[in-house]
PDB file of C-alpha atoms in Angstrom:
ATOM      1  CA  ALA I1180     -20.909 -24.098  38.053  1.00  0.00           C
ATOM      2  CA  GLN I1181     -17.576 -23.566  36.386  1.00  0.00           C
ATOM      3  CA  SER I1182     -15.269 -20.764  37.512  1.00  0.00           C
ATOM      4  CA  VAL I1183     -11.734 -19.499  37.038  1.00  0.00           C
ATOM      5  CA  THR I1184      -9.481 -17.670  39.477  1.00  0.00           C
ATOM      6  CA  GLN I1185      -6.454 -15.683  38.410  1.00  0.00           C
ATOM      7  CA  PRO I1186      -4.957 -14.584  41.714  1.00  0.00           C
ATOM      8  CA  ASP I1187      -2.505 -12.055  40.285  1.00  0.00           C
ATOM      9  CA  ILE I1188      -4.108  -8.879  38.977  1.00  0.00           C
ATOM     10  CA  HIS I1189      -0.842  -7.307  37.857  1.00  0.00           C
ATOM     11  CA  ILE I1190       2.656  -8.712  37.348  1.00  0.00           C
ATOM     12  CA  THR I1191       5.836  -6.881  36.357  1.00  0.00           C
ATOM     13  CA  VAL I1192       8.859  -8.731  34.995  1.00  0.00           C
ATOM     14  CA  SER I1193      12.088  -7.658  33.375  1.00  0.00           C
ATOM     15  CA  GLU I1194      12.668  -8.434  29.732  1.00  0.00           C
ATOM     16  CA  GLY I1195      14.485 -11.743  29.468  1.00  0.00           C
ATOM     17  CA  ALA I1196      13.203 -13.015  32.794  1.00  0.00           C
ATOM     18  CA  SER I1197      10.971 -16.048  33.126  1.00  0.00           C
ATOM     19  CA  LEU I1198       7.228 -15.742  33.622  1.00  0.00           C
ATOM     20  CA  GLU I1199       4.539 -17.786  35.314  1.00  0.00           C
ATOM     21  CA  LEU I1200       0.891 -16.696  35.398  1.00  0.00           C
ATOM     22  CA  ARG I1201      -1.369 -18.618  37.728  1.00  0.00           C
ATOM     23  CA  CYS I1202      -4.803 -20.021  36.942  1.00  0.00           C
ATOM     24  CA  ASN I1203      -7.054 -22.166  39.119  1.00  0.00           C
ATOM     25  CA  TYR I1204     -10.344 -23.531  37.888  1.00  0.00           C
ATOM     26  CA  SER I1205     -13.446 -25.144  39.310  1.00  0.00           C
ATOM     27  CA  TYR I1206     -15.233 -27.683  37.146  1.00  0.00           C
ATOM     28  CA  GLY I1207     -17.044 -30.936  37.810  1.00  0.00           C
ATOM     29  CA  ALA I1208     -15.232 -33.099  35.275  1.00  0.00           C
ATOM     30  CA  THR I1209     -12.186 -32.869  33.067  1.00  0.00           C
ATOM     31  CA  PRO I1210     -12.425 -29.440  31.502  1.00  0.00           C
ATOM     32  CA  TYR I1211     -11.222 -27.819  28.363  1.00  0.00           C
ATOM     33  CA  LEU I1212      -8.747 -25.099  29.337  1.00  0.00           C
ATOM     34  CA  PHE I1213      -7.496 -22.101  27.391  1.00  0.00           C
ATOM     35  CA  TRP I1214      -5.194 -19.142  27.667  1.00  0.00           C
ATOM     36  CA  TYR I1215      -5.919 -15.993  25.683  1.00  0.00           C
ATOM     37  CA  VAL I1216      -3.981 -12.745  25.331  1.00  0.00           C
ATOM     38  CA  GLN I1217      -5.528  -9.325  24.783  1.00  0.00           C
ATOM     39  CA  SER I1218      -3.699  -6.180  23.750  1.00  0.00           C
ATOM     40  CA  PRO I1219      -5.289  -2.807  24.630  1.00  0.00           C
ATOM     41  CA  GLY I1220      -8.500  -2.169  22.719  1.00  0.00           C
ATOM     42  CA  GLN I1221      -8.269  -5.458  20.854  1.00  0.00           C
ATOM     43  CA  GLY I1222     -10.033  -8.806  20.811  1.00  0.00           C
ATOM     44  CA  LEU I1223      -8.607 -11.965  22.310  1.00  0.00           C
ATOM     45  CA  GLN I1224      -5.979 -14.159  20.673  1.00  0.00           C
ATOM     46  CA  LEU I1225      -5.767 -17.835  21.576  1.00  0.00           C
ATOM     47  CA  LEU I1226      -2.326 -18.731  22.976  1.00  0.00           C
ATOM     48  CA  LEU I1227      -2.890 -22.405  23.733  1.00  0.00           C
ATOM     49  CA  LYS I1228      -5.444 -24.989  24.785  1.00  0.00           C
ATOM     50  CA  TYR I1229      -5.737 -28.228  26.723  1.00  0.00           C
ATOM     51  CA  PHE I1230      -8.308 -30.796  25.672  1.00  0.00           C
ATOM     52  CA  SER I1231      -6.763 -34.117  26.692  1.00  0.00           C
ATOM     53  CA  GLY I1232      -3.551 -36.117  26.579  1.00  0.00           C
ATOM     54  CA  ASP I1233      -0.169 -34.636  27.418  1.00  0.00           C
ATOM     55  CA  THR I1234      -0.579 -32.295  30.363  1.00  0.00           C
ATOM     56  CA  LEU I1235       2.153 -29.943  29.122  1.00  0.00           C
ATOM     57  CA  VAL I1236       0.887 -28.025  26.120  1.00  0.00           C
ATOM     58  CA  GLN I1237       2.814 -25.761  23.830  1.00  0.00           C
ATOM     59  CA  GLY I1238       1.361 -22.616  22.320  1.00  0.00           C
ATOM     60  CA  ILE I1239       2.270 -19.717  20.141  1.00  0.00           C
ATOM     61  CA  LYS I1240       4.886 -17.062  20.917  1.00  0.00           C
ATOM     62  CA  GLY I1241       6.937 -19.480  23.041  1.00  0.00           C
ATOM     63  CA  PHE I1242       4.280 -19.965  25.739  1.00  0.00           C
ATOM     64  CA  GLU I1243       3.482 -23.260  27.440  1.00  0.00           C
ATOM     65  CA  ALA I1244       1.044 -24.346  30.136  1.00  0.00           C
ATOM     66  CA  GLU I1245       0.760 -27.344  32.416  1.00  0.00           C
ATOM     67  CA  PHE I1246      -2.520 -28.949  33.455  1.00  0.00           C
ATOM     68  CA  LYS I1247      -2.398 -30.273  37.016  1.00  0.00           C
ATOM     69  CA  ARG I1248      -5.627 -32.056  37.879  1.00  0.00           C
ATOM     70  CA  SER I1249      -4.694 -32.551  41.551  1.00  0.00           C
ATOM     71  CA  GLN I1250      -4.238 -28.811  42.000  1.00  0.00           C
ATOM     72  CA  SER I1251      -7.002 -27.716  39.596  1.00  0.00           C
ATOM     73  CA  SER I1252      -4.443 -25.479  37.960  1.00  0.00           C
ATOM     74  CA  PHE I1253      -3.385 -24.523  34.454  1.00  0.00           C
ATOM     75  CA  ASN I1254      -0.466 -22.126  34.851  1.00  0.00           C
ATOM     76  CA  LEU I1255       1.043 -20.313  31.888  1.00  0.00           C
ATOM     77  CA  ARG I1256       4.817 -20.074  31.530  1.00  0.00           C
ATOM     78  CA  LYS I1257       7.422 -18.529  29.298  1.00  0.00           C
ATOM     79  CA  PRO I1258      11.164 -18.964  29.821  1.00  0.00           C
ATOM     80  CA  SER I1259      12.201 -15.532  28.535  1.00  0.00           C
ATOM     81  CA  VAL I1260       9.781 -12.614  28.268  1.00  0.00           C
ATOM     82  CA  HIS I1261       9.961 -10.072  25.454  1.00  0.00           C
ATOM     83  CA  TRP I1262       8.769  -6.467  25.727  1.00  0.00           C
ATOM     84  CA  SER I1263       6.064  -7.261  23.168  1.00  0.00           C
ATOM     85  CA  ASP I1264       4.499  -9.741  25.620  1.00  0.00           C
ATOM     86  CA  ALA I1265       3.102  -6.863  27.682  1.00  0.00           C
ATOM     87  CA  ALA I1266      -0.674  -7.373  27.569  1.00  0.00           C
ATOM     88  CA  GLU I1267      -3.631  -8.785  29.523  1.00  0.00           C
ATOM     89  CA  TYR I1268      -3.777 -12.562  29.854  1.00  0.00           C
ATOM     90  CA  PHE I1269      -6.978 -14.496  30.452  1.00  0.00           C
ATOM     91  CA  CYS I1270      -7.437 -18.091  31.501  1.00  0.00           C
ATOM     92  CA  ALA I1271     -10.725 -19.760  30.524  1.00  0.00           C
ATOM     93  CA  VAL I1272     -12.520 -23.040  31.166  1.00  0.00           C
ATOM     94  CA  GLY I1273     -15.149 -24.749  29.033  1.00  0.00           C
ATOM     95  CA  SER I1274     -17.177 -27.914  28.937  1.00  0.00           C
ATOM     96  CA  ASN I1275     -15.895 -30.919  27.030  1.00  0.00           C
ATOM     97  CA  THR I1276     -19.300 -32.470  26.389  1.00  0.00           C
ATOM     98  CA  GLY I1277     -22.719 -31.714  25.066  1.00  0.00           C
ATOM     99  CA  THR I1278     -24.030 -28.522  23.655  1.00  0.00           C
ATOM    100  CA  ALA I1279     -22.936 -26.440  26.657  1.00  0.00           C
ATOM    101  CA  SER I1280     -19.961 -24.727  25.152  1.00  0.00           C
ATOM    102  CA  LYS I1281     -19.556 -21.291  26.663  1.00  0.00           C
ATOM    103  CA  LEU I1282     -16.213 -20.234  28.046  1.00  0.00           C
ATOM    104  CA  THR I1283     -15.890 -18.895  31.583  1.00  0.00           C
ATOM    105  CA  PHE I1284     -13.011 -16.471  31.965  1.00  0.00           C
ATOM    106  CA  GLY I1285     -10.949 -15.308  34.888  1.00  0.00           C
ATOM    107  CA  THR I1286     -10.553 -11.616  35.615  1.00  0.00           C
ATOM    108  CA  GLY I1287      -7.194 -11.492  33.881  1.00  0.00           C
ATOM    109  CA  THR I1288      -3.581 -10.733  34.744  1.00  0.00           C
ATOM    110  CA  ARG I1289      -1.978  -7.608  33.359  1.00  0.00           C
ATOM    111  CA  LEU I1290       1.661  -8.188  32.446  1.00  0.00           C
ATOM    112  CA  GLN I1291       4.068  -5.281  32.411  1.00  0.00           C
ATOM    113  CA  VAL I1292       7.568  -5.802  30.996  1.00  0.00           C
ATOM    114  CA  THR I1293      10.407  -3.517  32.024  1.00  0.00           C
ATOM    115  CA  LEU I1294      13.442  -3.020  29.827  1.00  0.00           C
TER     116      LEU I1294
ATOM    117  CA  ASP B1381      -9.370 -16.926   6.113  1.00  0.00           C
ATOM    118  CA  THR B1382     -10.235 -13.374   7.084  1.00  0.00           C
ATOM    119  CA  GLY B1383     -11.022 -14.101  10.729  1.00  0.00           C
ATOM    120  CA  VAL B1384     -14.003 -12.899  12.746  1.00  0.00           C
ATOM    121  CA  SER B1385     -15.083  -9.358  11.911  1.00  0.00           C
ATOM    122  CA  GLN B1386     -17.319  -7.005  13.859  1.00  0.00           C
ATOM    123  CA  ASP B1387     -19.008  -3.794  12.894  1.00  0.00           C
ATOM    124  CA  PRO B1388     -18.914  -1.076  14.070  1.00  0.00           C
ATOM    125  CA  ARG B1389     -15.717  -1.020  16.091  1.00  0.00           C
ATOM    126  CA  HIS B1390     -16.933   1.879  18.197  1.00  0.00           C
ATOM    127  CA  LYS B1391     -20.415   3.163  18.958  1.00  0.00           C
ATOM    128  CA  ILE B1392     -21.384   6.149  21.065  1.00  0.00           C
ATOM    129  CA  THR B1393     -25.073   6.501  21.792  1.00  0.00           C
ATOM    130  CA  LYS B1394     -27.345   8.388  24.118  1.00  0.00           C
ATOM    131  CA  ARG B1395     -29.223   6.656  26.890  1.00  0.00           C
ATOM    132  CA  GLY B1396     -32.525   5.306  25.667  1.00  0.00           C
ATOM    133  CA  GLN B1397     -31.466   4.793  22.053  1.00  0.00           C
ATOM    134  CA  ASN B1398     -31.356   1.410  20.324  1.00  0.00           C
ATOM    135  CA  VAL B1399     -28.119   0.020  18.901  1.00  0.00           C
ATOM    136  CA  THR B1400     -27.317  -2.962  16.705  1.00  0.00           C
ATOM    137  CA  PHE B1401     -23.985  -4.705  16.248  1.00  0.00           C
ATOM    138  CA  ARG B1402     -22.990  -7.158  13.562  1.00  0.00           C
ATOM    139  CA  CYS B1403     -20.633 -10.120  13.663  1.00  0.00           C
ATOM    140  CA  ASP B1404     -19.326 -12.081  10.691  1.00  0.00           C
ATOM    141  CA  PRO B1405     -17.760 -15.362  11.845  1.00  0.00           C
ATOM    142  CA  ILE B1406     -15.094 -17.403  10.124  1.00  0.00           C
ATOM    143  CA  SER B1407     -16.924 -18.816   7.119  1.00  0.00           C
ATOM    144  CA  GLU B1408     -16.848 -22.532   7.919  1.00  0.00           C
ATOM    145  CA  HIS B1409     -17.680 -22.107  11.611  1.00  0.00           C
ATOM    146  CA  ASN B1410     -21.159 -23.254  12.607  1.00  0.00           C
ATOM    147  CA  ARG B1411     -21.095 -21.914  16.179  1.00  0.00           C
ATOM    148  CA  LEU B1412     -21.158 -18.244  17.113  1.00  0.00           C
ATOM    149  CA  TYR B1413     -20.899 -16.619  20.549  1.00  0.00           C
ATOM    150  CA  TRP B1414     -21.467 -13.189  22.041  1.00  0.00           C
ATOM    151  CA  TYR B1415     -19.584 -12.051  25.137  1.00  0.00           C
ATOM    152  CA  ARG B1416     -19.500  -8.771  27.035  1.00  0.00           C
ATOM    153  CA  GLN B1417     -16.388  -7.361  28.664  1.00  0.00           C
ATOM    154  CA  THR B1418     -16.336  -4.449  31.097  1.00  0.00           C
ATOM    155  CA  LEU B1419     -13.217  -2.616  32.254  1.00  0.00           C
ATOM    156  CA  GLY B1420     -10.944  -4.739  34.396  1.00  0.00           C
ATOM    157  CA  GLN B1421     -12.968  -7.903  33.868  1.00  0.00           C
ATOM    158  CA  GLY B1422     -12.794 -10.977  31.708  1.00  0.00           C
ATOM    159  CA  PRO B1423     -15.383 -11.566  29.005  1.00  0.00           C
ATOM    160  CA  GLU B1424     -18.772 -12.799  30.220  1.00  0.00           C
ATOM    161  CA  PHE B1425     -20.909 -15.102  28.118  1.00  0.00           C
ATOM    162  CA  LEU B1426     -24.139 -13.662  26.711  1.00  0.00           C
ATOM    163  CA  THR B1427     -25.487 -16.127  24.163  1.00  0.00           C
ATOM    164  CA  TYR B1428     -24.554 -18.692  21.553  1.00  0.00           C
ATOM    165  CA  PHE B1429     -25.837 -20.077  18.276  1.00  0.00           C
ATOM    166  CA  GLN B1430     -25.308 -23.372  16.556  1.00  0.00           C
ATOM    167  CA  ASN B1431     -26.124 -22.635  12.938  1.00  0.00           C
ATOM    168  CA  GLU B1432     -29.281 -20.503  13.171  1.00  0.00           C
ATOM    169  CA  ALA B1433     -30.500 -21.930  16.477  1.00  0.00           C
ATOM    170  CA  GLN B1434     -29.943 -19.930  19.651  1.00  0.00           C
ATOM    171  CA  LEU B1435     -29.053 -22.691  22.118  1.00  0.00           C
ATOM    172  CA  GLU B1436     -28.135 -20.855  25.289  1.00  0.00           C
ATOM    173  CA  LYS B1437     -28.699 -17.433  26.803  1.00  0.00           C
ATOM    174  CA  SER B1438     -27.124 -16.007  29.930  1.00  0.00           C
ATOM    175  CA  ARG B1439     -29.253 -14.389  32.604  1.00  0.00           C
ATOM    176  CA  LEU B1440     -27.131 -11.312  31.825  1.00  0.00           C
ATOM    177  CA  LEU B1441     -29.127 -11.072  28.611  1.00  0.00           C
ATOM    178  CA  SER B1442     -32.076  -8.996  29.781  1.00  0.00           C
ATOM    179  CA  ASP B1443     -35.213  -8.581  27.689  1.00  0.00           C
ATOM    180  CA  ARG B1444     -33.682  -5.421  26.219  1.00  0.00           C
ATOM    181  CA  PHE B1445     -31.119  -7.584  24.433  1.00  0.00           C
ATOM    182  CA  SER B1446     -31.879  -9.718  21.418  1.00  0.00           C
ATOM    183  CA  ALA B1447     -29.606 -11.676  19.129  1.00  0.00           C
ATOM    184  CA  GLU B1448     -30.259 -13.315  15.799  1.00  0.00           C
ATOM    185  CA  ARG B1449     -28.418 -15.437  13.301  1.00  0.00           C
ATOM    186  CA  PRO B1450     -31.048 -15.786  10.591  1.00  0.00           C
ATOM    187  CA  LYS B1451     -29.204 -17.844   7.987  1.00  0.00           C
ATOM    188  CA  GLY B1452     -26.569 -19.416  10.147  1.00  0.00           C
ATOM    189  CA  SER B1453     -23.923 -17.006   8.913  1.00  0.00           C
ATOM    190  CA  PHE B1454     -23.629 -13.484  10.337  1.00  0.00           C
ATOM    191  CA  SER B1455     -25.256 -12.496  13.614  1.00  0.00           C
ATOM    192  CA  THR B1456     -26.681  -9.292  15.041  1.00  0.00           C
ATOM    193  CA  LEU B1457     -26.962  -8.194  18.655  1.00  0.00           C
ATOM    194  CA  GLU B1458     -29.495  -5.466  19.390  1.00  0.00           C
ATOM    195  CA  ILE B1459     -29.797  -3.517  22.611  1.00  0.00           C
ATOM    196  CA  GLN B1460     -33.007  -1.566  23.058  1.00  0.00           C
ATOM    197  CA  ARG B1461     -33.385   1.442  25.353  1.00  0.00           C
ATOM    198  CA  THR B1462     -29.700   1.518  26.195  1.00  0.00           C
ATOM    199  CA  GLU B1463     -28.581   2.293  29.737  1.00  0.00           C
ATOM    200  CA  GLN B1464     -25.240   3.566  30.983  1.00  0.00           C
ATOM    201  CA  GLY B1465     -24.574   0.136  32.462  1.00  0.00           C
ATOM    202  CA  ASP B1466     -24.564  -1.286  28.953  1.00  0.00           C
ATOM    203  CA  SER B1467     -21.279   0.491  28.227  1.00  0.00           C
ATOM    204  CA  ALA B1468     -18.802  -2.294  27.518  1.00  0.00           C
ATOM    205  CA  MET B1469     -16.870  -4.107  24.819  1.00  0.00           C
ATOM    206  CA  TYR B1470     -19.065  -6.599  22.984  1.00  0.00           C
ATOM    207  CA  LEU B1471     -17.067  -9.503  21.627  1.00  0.00           C
ATOM    208  CA  CYS B1472     -18.067 -12.096  19.071  1.00  0.00           C
ATOM    209  CA  ALA B1473     -16.376 -15.467  18.688  1.00  0.00           C
ATOM    210  CA  SER B1474     -16.825 -18.468  16.435  1.00  0.00           C
ATOM    211  CA  THR B1475     -15.801 -22.094  16.285  1.00  0.00           C
ATOM    212  CA  SER B1476     -16.695 -25.324  14.512  1.00  0.00           C
ATOM    213  CA  GLY B1477     -17.903 -28.679  15.785  1.00  0.00           C
ATOM    214  CA  GLY B1478     -20.819 -29.776  17.893  1.00  0.00           C
ATOM    215  CA  GLN B1479     -19.619 -31.039  21.259  1.00  0.00           C
ATOM    216  CA  GLY B1480     -18.264 -28.983  24.094  1.00  0.00           C
ATOM    217  CA  ALA B1481     -16.258 -25.794  23.961  1.00  0.00           C
ATOM    218  CA  GLY B1482     -14.034 -25.653  20.918  1.00  0.00           C
ATOM    219  CA  GLU B1483     -11.255 -23.259  20.007  1.00  0.00           C
ATOM    220  CA  GLN B1484     -13.119 -19.984  19.945  1.00  0.00           C
ATOM    221  CA  TYR B1485     -11.719 -17.299  17.689  1.00  0.00           C
ATOM    222  CA  PHE B1486     -12.577 -13.763  18.691  1.00  0.00           C
ATOM    223  CA  GLY B1487     -13.271 -10.669  16.675  1.00  0.00           C
ATOM    224  CA  PRO B1488     -11.851  -7.232  17.539  1.00  0.00           C
ATOM    225  CA  GLY B1489     -14.988  -6.254  19.443  1.00  0.00           C
ATOM    226  CA  THR B1490     -17.432  -3.351  19.385  1.00  0.00           C
ATOM    227  CA  ARG B1491     -16.881  -0.799  22.119  1.00  0.00           C
ATOM    228  CA  LEU B1492     -20.181   0.741  23.198  1.00  0.00           C
ATOM    229  CA  THR B1493     -20.311   3.980  25.146  1.00  0.00           C
ATOM    230  CA  VAL B1494     -23.706   5.106  26.449  1.00  0.00           C
ATOM    231  CA  THR B1495     -23.806   8.768  27.459  1.00  0.00           C
TER     232      THR B1495
END
């Protein structure tokens, strides 16, 4: 069964500082991997995805993530955080084959940005 | 492209009542998903449709829950005899394609409160 672990429940960073949110997944083959962001009371917005190819993927809002197969990780990074980045971030894994296409999400990391 | 829409955005109901939620996916998307999100958790998969066919259901989807997508466009999720444990955010997502998990675009969600 597929699963996702986000070990950090809550992270606080200063505006302008760099950010790394951790994500570890469990999946039997090469997965599809996603990062979503959710503001309070809102739905989820897709930040970036990994399907295949280059293991460093770029997303919206200046975010990037690196797929490391050997570590089963897909960590999200941003070089300089803005106050508007404060939100909940979810990592998700999905199948890359067949009709099984649900996403399995981690429990999320809440990002607080101090000015 | 108006995105995924959900109606209503909020629903308060008394225990034992039936409720129905609607989801309108992005128009060209043939796959539609329902997820449930409780406080402090990531979304959990409930069910998914490819066109009008319901292809997968989670064991979370008890017999009090039913979902339909009669013409392969909008979908409804009905909960009969609601219980307090049904209080959650119900999220709808859509994507195109036929193999594996695609880029799923989420609606704003319907927040259900059962009193």
